């Protein structure tokens, strides 16, 4: 470990953007000089101007300043201007957003607020060391590997391998079947993948397969599955059936989908008549040759397609598979091409042909023989004349109708290959999120066979998809360096699969490159610090291992955590979890935040100036606060915000620190949690909430009201509500008696 | 769950395809957003159209559409077609369904077929032409002058020397001279009118019972009451003038409608006058001066009034039909004009143009042109009248009936007073 940095601090105050109009800059400078005692302290009218920033850089270059305390705008603003070298430290004090813009100008409380923020920033700088990127100790012997392993040889996997190769990286493609192609091998035609998006296309599987096989950068292993994967990003050690072993840097899981089980669709006549088939069975029939009614081999005069067969049904498959509508339109075309007098009826809940597929819908709709209506299927029964009688309610044709068809095709949905099906829960996707994840990982979908303490496969969210954060971070799973793409990630069309696989290949490449630099992969991809465990004080309580949302930590026989730094996302959940406080980052640790809180000056009880600490997550809540400040909504001057990587990193000792210092309240701002969580680290805010439930004990010990601590869930779009939330809490705290610990 | 037994529907692909062929080219584009029903100024809120009609047409539900009064409540003002986000042109679709209905309900049915296919056009023109020529005697060897004289009313006998039964009679241009007996022309047209009436009677009966099947509602009003209400809306075109974007279509249509009324009155007086004053009264031995129009008399006030009405009617007709042709030819109007539409427009135009031209040639004294054009005029009038129940002209009767039916069932839109 490197020697401790010898710090020389420069404090730079900016009076621009109305800061000077709201604060007494001279008094601030005086306070800085007397309390922080920096080597340099300067005030500028606009620090972001080139000459002003050049002066700061001159201090760094000429005066040996290596710690910059920049008191100006929010740390999220002007990051291009205020950048320092990796061996120096910078801390931003937001006296513009959180002080000048939201407080009464030239007021005693406003001035105190600015002073406290400067004290907190100075304290933080004091407890910070320049991060040193992590490299494997024997890196010379075993360098970070940049090969991408792709699991699954369907359209997604083949595309991912090809895109990896095109970008100049090596790929290994593993397919369990004896030939490449995956599910698309069953297709007679595929829905359009290119402009004008109106024509059926021949499946592109064969061309894709030969491109893959002819690519020198791609090693193809067919008839092969994964036996074991150990290690982490850059260092995955894989062994396959057939005895092959290799090291890879990142993994793309493109293991595809399986059809929803039609056996659960007897209410739609499946099993009652052989003329009721699934869309998969119909596709295979079309591919094999002529479309014939199974019961008697007659060429059907009419075929009814039933959309959402089991899908968007709370009892069965609650979600929409997004492709079945286009697939039924495609198969309706087969019917029409086979017999120009035949009719294809499509009964839908909603016709869903997202994005460009709308053009395909229009093209198919133009055929008078393809007839569509919205409706709810009431029953499908075999009629006396051997045709199938379909009763449909709530149609837009007007009321309830009955129509007859020679065949019924059930448009069943897509289920991810990662879903673990058992007789009770199979396909319902209704089991509790947590249980489901555990079930999948422990029962094992048996695809990755990870040698992780936290399970052999990717944890899944509801419905069995191995997701992490669908909206913000596509392809990311809950295991760093393993990216899901194609239909295992979400139901999608061939066209979407191709772009999805390309995206995942790029993410995998990004992963190996960042890992090679010792940086975090995601989402703090600029971060080169990593958690350090002071293991001699570890009590083997396993909280860090259990709570890490990414399965970063393995453990030895005694239960001592074994860090795998390349798997880590630097959220600090382990740091918040550890009762012994042995986990720390160079630039983020328990004493640092504790000292920041303690650096706030707490006025005497008789001053009637409450002090409240706002612990705020920097992912969504802080940007929301920044936006609220830009709107210049007044915010109570009693609160001081401390930025956190994630609420999951909140260590309960900070509550004790704040309360014993005489703070009157603590307000925590985190992302939404639960089924539709928005936490960037999956479970951070949820874990924090759980810890806060236990904190009432601490408060009891201190003989304090539990109302003094509150956690709120904030979405980035809540910026307009945020000042109200803050001011309401501050008003509630004012109602309480002052914290009796003031002045201790 | 519904308590009703579901209605069994029988999609008819052939019907759907035929409707498309009759002008509903873009019918399949409809995706049921119902913008059309919302923007339609004369669609009743509790029984809106044409959203559902669009789907019925796509599904080929012929029976439902043939008995759907909404199809005829529509005046094809085109607001729906203008606002349709998919350019499915619901106005045209309803127009095509109406065209199908004229054919569907046509009595005799072969006339429906004849009017909907251009290949029968020559026959439709030739039939009246040959019939009229036959009456004129041109196809026969020619009627001897004495026989001609003998069948002339006695009062006209002094004109005998001018009556040369031939296509282009010599002397003063008098159209009556084309026929051995003026009464024969009337006989043809009166018979034709009777047939037209009978045909309509049979068709409308079928139409009404089809509507009773589709609209399963009790009567709320007497037929008489509905009739008078409908008439009071009909004459001033109250519904048509509700239209928004294509308001300029209502005015020419109304002028055309009134020109028909005026010309009908003129014709009735002239024909009636002839039979009363020139045939019946002389036949009983009396003699009363014909105040309207007679080859003998060009001087009476009522005669002059009739002449002015005829001229005004002709002018209105020409103005109206030319405006309609302009509107129909304007590509910005998002309106499809089918063969059946052009057929009817063409016939109306021909009636007006030949009428005015024959008059002009007569006044100019160019006999050969005057007589030829007048002959064409008669052919055109025959086509207008004789094909009335099967051509687009029938919309007048069907629409009137449908509005009446809607009023009986209380499903018609309530127009602001």
mmCIF file with all atom_site columns, C-alpha atoms in Angstrom, chain A residues 486-612:
data_model
loop_
_atom_site.group_PDB
_atom_site.id
_atom_site.type_symbol
_atom_site.label_atom_id
_atom_site.label_alt_id
_atom_site.label_comp_id
_atom_site.label_asym_id
_atom_site.label_entity_id
_atom_site.label_seq_id
_atom_site.pdbx_PDB_ins_code
_atom_site.Cartn_x
_atom_site.Cartn_y
_atom_site.Cartn_z
_atom_site.occupancy
_atom_site.B_iso_or_equiv
_atom_site.pdbx_formal_charge
_atom_site.auth_seq_id
_atom_site.auth_comp_id
_atom_site.auth_asym_id
_atom_site.auth_atom_id
_atom_site.pdbx_PDB_model_num
ATOM 1   C CA . UNK A 1 486 ? -31.840 -11.282 -27.062 1.00 0.00 ? 486 UNK A CA 1
ATOM 2   C CA . UNK A 1 487 ? -34.896 -13.143 -25.926 1.00 0.00 ? 487 UNK A CA 1
ATOM 3   C CA . UNK A 1 488 ? -33.412 -14.236 -22.625 1.00 0.00 ? 488 UNK A CA 1
ATOM 4   C CA . UNK A 1 489 ? -33.391 -10.577 -21.628 1.00 0.00 ? 489 UNK A CA 1
ATOM 5   C CA . UNK A 1 490 ? -36.821 -9.652  -22.916 1.00 0.00 ? 490 UNK A CA 1
ATOM 6   C CA . UNK A 1 491 ? -39.216 -11.011 -25.527 1.00 0.00 ? 491 UNK A CA 1
ATOM 7   C CA . UNK A 1 492 ? -38.226 -9.454  -28.840 1.00 0.00 ? 492 UNK A CA 1
ATOM 8   C CA . UNK A 1 493 ? -38.270 -9.847  -32.593 1.00 0.00 ? 493 UNK A CA 1
ATOM 9   C CA . UNK A 1 494 ? -35.416 -10.965 -34.815 1.00 0.00 ? 494 UNK A CA 1
ATOM 10  C CA . UNK A 1 495 ? -34.692 -7.358  -35.768 1.00 0.00 ? 495 UNK A CA 1
ATOM 11  C CA . UNK A 1 496 ? -34.559 -6.258  -32.147 1.00 0.00 ? 496 UNK A CA 1
ATOM 12  C CA . UNK A 1 497 ? -32.447 -9.260  -31.253 1.00 0.00 ? 497 UNK A CA 1
ATOM 13  C CA . UNK A 1 498 ? -29.810 -8.213  -33.750 1.00 0.00 ? 498 UNK A CA 1
ATOM 14  C CA . UNK A 1 499 ? -29.485 -4.718  -32.318 1.00 0.00 ? 499 UNK A CA 1
ATOM 15  C CA . UNK A 1 500 ? -29.684 -6.086  -28.790 1.00 0.00 ? 500 UNK A CA 1
ATOM 16  C CA . UNK A 1 501 ? -26.823 -8.502  -29.413 1.00 0.00 ? 501 UNK A CA 1
ATOM 17  C CA . UNK A 1 502 ? -24.737 -5.719  -30.898 1.00 0.00 ? 502 UNK A CA 1
ATOM 18  C CA . UNK A 1 503 ? -25.316 -3.606  -27.797 1.00 0.00 ? 503 UNK A CA 1
ATOM 19  C CA . UNK A 1 504 ? -24.399 -6.448  -25.463 1.00 0.00 ? 504 UNK A CA 1
ATOM 20  C CA . UNK A 1 505 ? -21.211 -7.176  -27.417 1.00 0.00 ? 505 UNK A CA 1
ATOM 21  C CA . UNK A 1 506 ? -20.173 -3.544  -26.999 1.00 0.00 ? 506 UNK A CA 1
ATOM 22  C CA . UNK A 1 507 ? -20.927 -3.657  -23.275 1.00 0.00 ? 507 UNK A CA 1
ATOM 23  C CA . UNK A 1 508 ? -18.788 -6.776  -22.958 1.00 0.00 ? 508 UNK A CA 1
ATOM 24  C CA . UNK A 1 509 ? -15.920 -5.060  -24.758 1.00 0.00 ? 509 UNK A CA 1
ATOM 25  C CA . UNK A 1 510 ? -16.325 -1.994  -22.540 1.00 0.00 ? 510 UNK A CA 1
ATOM 26  C CA . UNK A 1 511 ? -16.156 -4.338  -19.555 1.00 0.00 ? 511 UNK A CA 1
ATOM 27  C CA . UNK A 1 512 ? -12.852 -5.949  -20.518 1.00 0.00 ? 512 UNK A CA 1
ATOM 28  C CA . UNK A 1 513 ? -11.287 -2.597  -21.377 1.00 0.00 ? 513 UNK A CA 1
ATOM 29  C CA . UNK A 1 514 ? -12.323 -0.922  -18.098 1.00 0.00 ? 514 UNK A CA 1
ATOM 30  C CA . UNK A 1 515 ? -11.338 -3.965  -16.105 1.00 0.00 ? 515 UNK A CA 1
ATOM 31  C CA . UNK A 1 516 ? -7.924  -3.877  -17.741 1.00 0.00 ? 516 UNK A CA 1
ATOM 32  C CA . UNK A 1 517 ? -7.544  -0.278  -16.514 1.00 0.00 ? 517 UNK A CA 1
ATOM 33  C CA . UNK A 1 518 ? -8.606  -1.227  -13.012 1.00 0.00 ? 518 UNK A CA 1
ATOM 34  C CA . UNK A 1 519 ? -11.794 0.821   -13.291 1.00 0.00 ? 519 UNK A CA 1
ATOM 35  C CA . UNK A 1 520 ? -15.276 -0.091  -12.197 1.00 0.00 ? 520 UNK A CA 1
ATOM 36  C CA . UNK A 1 521 ? -17.298 -1.489  -15.093 1.00 0.00 ? 521 UNK A CA 1
ATOM 37  C CA . UNK A 1 522 ? -20.653 -0.102  -14.320 1.00 0.00 ? 522 UNK A CA 1
ATOM 38  C CA . UNK A 1 523 ? -22.381 2.218   -13.531 1.00 0.00 ? 523 UNK A CA 1
ATOM 39  C CA . UNK A 1 524 ? -19.455 4.101   -11.899 1.00 0.00 ? 524 UNK A CA 1
ATOM 40  C CA . UNK A 1 525 ? -17.351 3.335   -14.945 1.00 0.00 ? 525 UNK A CA 1
ATOM 41  C CA . UNK A 1 526 ? -14.917 6.199   -14.215 1.00 0.00 ? 526 UNK A CA 1
ATOM 42  C CA . UNK A 1 527 ? -14.232 4.954   -10.684 1.00 0.00 ? 527 UNK A CA 1
ATOM 43  C CA . UNK A 1 528 ? -10.797 3.479   -10.038 1.00 0.00 ? 528 UNK A CA 1
ATOM 44  C CA . UNK A 1 529 ? -11.160 2.954   -6.307  1.00 0.00 ? 529 UNK A CA 1
ATOM 45  C CA . UNK A 1 530 ? -12.139 -0.444  -4.917  1.00 0.00 ? 530 UNK A CA 1
ATOM 46  C CA . UNK A 1 531 ? -13.240 -1.726  -1.526  1.00 0.00 ? 531 UNK A CA 1
ATOM 47  C CA . UNK A 1 532 ? -10.502 -2.766  0.839   1.00 0.00 ? 532 UNK A CA 1
ATOM 48  C CA . UNK A 1 533 ? -11.273 -5.228  3.641   1.00 0.00 ? 533 UNK A CA 1
ATOM 49  C CA . UNK A 1 534 ? -9.391  -4.993  6.913   1.00 0.00 ? 534 UNK A CA 1
ATOM 50  C CA . UNK A 1 535 ? -9.880  -8.712  7.361   1.00 0.00 ? 535 UNK A CA 1
ATOM 51  C CA . UNK A 1 536 ? -8.035  -9.122  10.661  1.00 0.00 ? 536 UNK A CA 1
ATOM 52  C CA . UNK A 1 537 ? -11.021 -7.498  12.344  1.00 0.00 ? 537 UNK A CA 1
ATOM 53  C CA . UNK A 1 538 ? -13.638 -9.509  10.432  1.00 0.00 ? 538 UNK A CA 1
ATOM 54  C CA . UNK A 1 539 ? -16.068 -11.466 12.608  1.00 0.00 ? 539 UNK A CA 1
ATOM 55  C CA . UNK A 1 540 ? -17.315 -13.665 9.705   1.00 0.00 ? 540 UNK A CA 1
ATOM 56  C CA . UNK A 1 541 ? -20.847 -12.368 10.151  1.00 0.00 ? 541 UNK A CA 1
ATOM 57  C CA . UNK A 1 542 ? -21.286 -12.709 6.335   1.00 0.00 ? 542 UNK A CA 1
ATOM 58  C CA . UNK A 1 543 ? -23.457 -9.625  6.071   1.00 0.00 ? 543 UNK A CA 1
ATOM 59  C CA . UNK A 1 544 ? -21.306 -8.150  3.305   1.00 0.00 ? 544 UNK A CA 1
ATOM 60  C CA . UNK A 1 545 ? -21.353 -11.414 1.369   1.00 0.00 ? 545 UNK A CA 1
ATOM 61  C CA . UNK A 1 546 ? -25.097 -11.779 1.705   1.00 0.00 ? 546 UNK A CA 1
ATOM 62  C CA . UNK A 1 547 ? -26.010 -8.197  0.997   1.00 0.00 ? 547 UNK A CA 1
ATOM 63  C CA . UNK A 1 548 ? -23.784 -7.476  -1.993  1.00 0.00 ? 548 UNK A CA 1
ATOM 64  C CA . UNK A 1 549 ? -26.307 -7.285  -4.829  1.00 0.00 ? 549 UNK A CA 1
ATOM 65  C CA . UNK A 1 550 ? -23.730 -8.502  -7.347  1.00 0.00 ? 550 UNK A CA 1
ATOM 66  C CA . UNK A 1 551 ? -22.381 -11.629 -5.733  1.00 0.00 ? 551 UNK A CA 1
ATOM 67  C CA . UNK A 1 552 ? -18.956 -10.016 -5.598  1.00 0.00 ? 552 UNK A CA 1
ATOM 68  C CA . UNK A 1 553 ? -17.779 -11.793 -2.479  1.00 0.00 ? 553 UNK A CA 1
ATOM 69  C CA . UNK A 1 554 ? -17.000 -15.457 -2.154  1.00 0.00 ? 554 UNK A CA 1
ATOM 70  C CA . UNK A 1 555 ? -15.826 -16.808 1.179   1.00 0.00 ? 555 UNK A CA 1
ATOM 71  C CA . UNK A 1 556 ? -13.480 -19.352 2.640   1.00 0.00 ? 556 UNK A CA 1
ATOM 72  C CA . UNK A 1 557 ? -14.453 -22.293 4.843   1.00 0.00 ? 557 UNK A CA 1
ATOM 73  C CA . UNK A 1 558 ? -14.599 -20.068 7.923   1.00 0.00 ? 558 UNK A CA 1
ATOM 74  C CA . UNK A 1 559 ? -16.870 -17.575 6.219   1.00 0.00 ? 559 UNK A CA 1
ATOM 75  C CA . UNK A 1 560 ? -14.251 -14.870 5.771   1.00 0.00 ? 560 UNK A CA 1
ATOM 76  C CA . UNK A 1 561 ? -15.143 -12.832 2.689   1.00 0.00 ? 561 UNK A CA 1
ATOM 77  C CA . UNK A 1 562 ? -12.960 -13.272 -0.399  1.00 0.00 ? 562 UNK A CA 1
ATOM 78  C CA . UNK A 1 563 ? -13.185 -10.107 -2.449  1.00 0.00 ? 563 UNK A CA 1
ATOM 79  C CA . UNK A 1 564 ? -13.240 -10.317 -6.234  1.00 0.00 ? 564 UNK A CA 1
ATOM 80  C CA . UNK A 1 565 ? -12.549 -6.666  -7.071  1.00 0.00 ? 565 UNK A CA 1
ATOM 81  C CA . UNK A 1 566 ? -13.323 -6.995  -10.789 1.00 0.00 ? 566 UNK A CA 1
ATOM 82  C CA . UNK A 1 567 ? -16.863 -8.081  -9.949  1.00 0.00 ? 567 UNK A CA 1
ATOM 83  C CA . UNK A 1 568 ? -17.379 -5.009  -7.721  1.00 0.00 ? 568 UNK A CA 1
ATOM 84  C CA . UNK A 1 569 ? -19.511 -2.038  -8.758  1.00 0.00 ? 569 UNK A CA 1
ATOM 85  C CA . UNK A 1 570 ? -18.293 0.258   -5.941  1.00 0.00 ? 570 UNK A CA 1
ATOM 86  C CA . UNK A 1 571 ? -21.703 0.989   -4.485  1.00 0.00 ? 571 UNK A CA 1
ATOM 87  C CA . UNK A 1 572 ? -20.520 0.555   -0.900  1.00 0.00 ? 572 UNK A CA 1
ATOM 88  C CA . UNK A 1 573 ? -23.332 -1.770  0.201   1.00 0.00 ? 573 UNK A CA 1
ATOM 89  C CA . UNK A 1 574 ? -20.709 -3.906  1.965   1.00 0.00 ? 574 UNK A CA 1
ATOM 90  C CA . UNK A 1 575 ? -19.427 -0.800  3.715   1.00 0.00 ? 575 UNK A CA 1
ATOM 91  C CA . UNK A 1 576 ? -22.896 -0.014  4.975   1.00 0.00 ? 576 UNK A CA 1
ATOM 92  C CA . UNK A 1 577 ? -23.490 -3.611  5.995   1.00 0.00 ? 577 UNK A CA 1
ATOM 93  C CA . UNK A 1 578 ? -20.329 -4.195  8.020   1.00 0.00 ? 578 UNK A CA 1
ATOM 94  C CA . UNK A 1 579 ? -20.910 -3.867  11.772  1.00 0.00 ? 579 UNK A CA 1
ATOM 95  C CA . UNK A 1 580 ? -17.138 -3.812  12.312  1.00 0.00 ? 580 UNK A CA 1
ATOM 96  C CA . UNK A 1 581 ? -16.680 -1.073  9.714   1.00 0.00 ? 581 UNK A CA 1
ATOM 97  C CA . UNK A 1 582 ? -13.728 -2.867  8.103   1.00 0.00 ? 582 UNK A CA 1
ATOM 98  C CA . UNK A 1 583 ? -14.687 -2.058  4.502   1.00 0.00 ? 583 UNK A CA 1
ATOM 99  C CA . UNK A 1 584 ? -13.451 1.185   2.999   1.00 0.00 ? 584 UNK A CA 1
ATOM 100 C CA . UNK A 1 585 ? -12.551 2.863   -0.251  1.00 0.00 ? 585 UNK A CA 1
ATOM 101 C CA . UNK A 1 586 ? -9.731  5.362   -0.582  1.00 0.00 ? 586 UNK A CA 1
ATOM 102 C CA . UNK A 1 587 ? -12.233 8.021   -1.555  1.00 0.00 ? 587 UNK A CA 1
ATOM 103 C CA . UNK A 1 588 ? -15.295 6.814   0.347   1.00 0.00 ? 588 UNK A CA 1
ATOM 104 C CA . UNK A 1 589 ? -15.403 5.330   3.798   1.00 0.00 ? 589 UNK A CA 1
ATOM 105 C CA . UNK A 1 590 ? -17.269 5.219   7.071   1.00 0.00 ? 590 UNK A CA 1
ATOM 106 C CA . UNK A 1 591 ? -15.075 7.641   9.067   1.00 0.00 ? 591 UNK A CA 1
ATOM 107 C CA . UNK A 1 592 ? -15.072 10.118  6.181   1.00 0.00 ? 592 UNK A CA 1
ATOM 108 C CA . UNK A 1 593 ? -18.858 10.516  6.161   1.00 0.00 ? 593 UNK A CA 1
ATOM 109 C CA . UNK A 1 594 ? -19.003 10.354  9.961   1.00 0.00 ? 594 UNK A CA 1
ATOM 110 C CA . UNK A 1 595 ? -16.434 13.152  10.232  1.00 0.00 ? 595 UNK A CA 1
ATOM 111 C CA . UNK A 1 596 ? -18.261 15.250  7.657   1.00 0.00 ? 596 UNK A CA 1
ATOM 112 C CA . UNK A 1 597 ? -21.395 15.020  9.776   1.00 0.00 ? 597 UNK A CA 1
ATOM 113 C CA . UNK A 1 598 ? -19.431 15.841  12.881  1.00 0.00 ? 598 UNK A CA 1
ATOM 114 C CA . UNK A 1 599 ? -17.813 18.859  11.221  1.00 0.00 ? 599 UNK A CA 1
ATOM 115 C CA . UNK A 1 600 ? -21.153 20.658  11.080  1.00 0.00 ? 600 UNK A CA 1
ATOM 116 C CA . UNK A 1 601 ? -21.278 23.384  13.695  1.00 0.00 ? 601 UNK A CA 1
ATOM 117 C CA . UNK A 1 602 ? -24.258 22.812  15.941  1.00 0.00 ? 602 UNK A CA 1
ATOM 118 C CA . UNK A 1 603 ? -25.585 26.017  17.520  1.00 0.00 ? 603 UNK A CA 1
ATOM 119 C CA . UNK A 1 604 ? -26.601 26.099  21.127  1.00 0.00 ? 604 UNK A CA 1
ATOM 120 C CA . UNK A 1 605 ? -30.036 24.855  22.089  1.00 0.00 ? 605 UNK A CA 1
ATOM 121 C CA . UNK A 1 606 ? -31.121 28.382  22.985  1.00 0.00 ? 606 UNK A CA 1
ATOM 122 C CA . UNK A 1 607 ? -30.364 29.666  19.447  1.00 0.00 ? 607 UNK A CA 1
ATOM 123 C CA . UNK A 1 608 ? -33.356 27.726  18.131  1.00 0.00 ? 608 UNK A CA 1
ATOM 124 C CA . UNK A 1 609 ? -31.516 26.778  14.998  1.00 0.00 ? 609 UNK A CA 1
ATOM 125 C CA . UNK A 1 610 ? -32.127 23.087  14.358  1.00 0.00 ? 610 UNK A CA 1
ATOM 126 C CA . UNK A 1 611 ? -29.563 21.105  12.424  1.00 0.00 ? 611 UNK A CA 1
ATOM 127 C CA . UNK A 1 612 ? -30.627 18.322  10.092  1.00 0.00 ? 612 UNK A CA 1
#
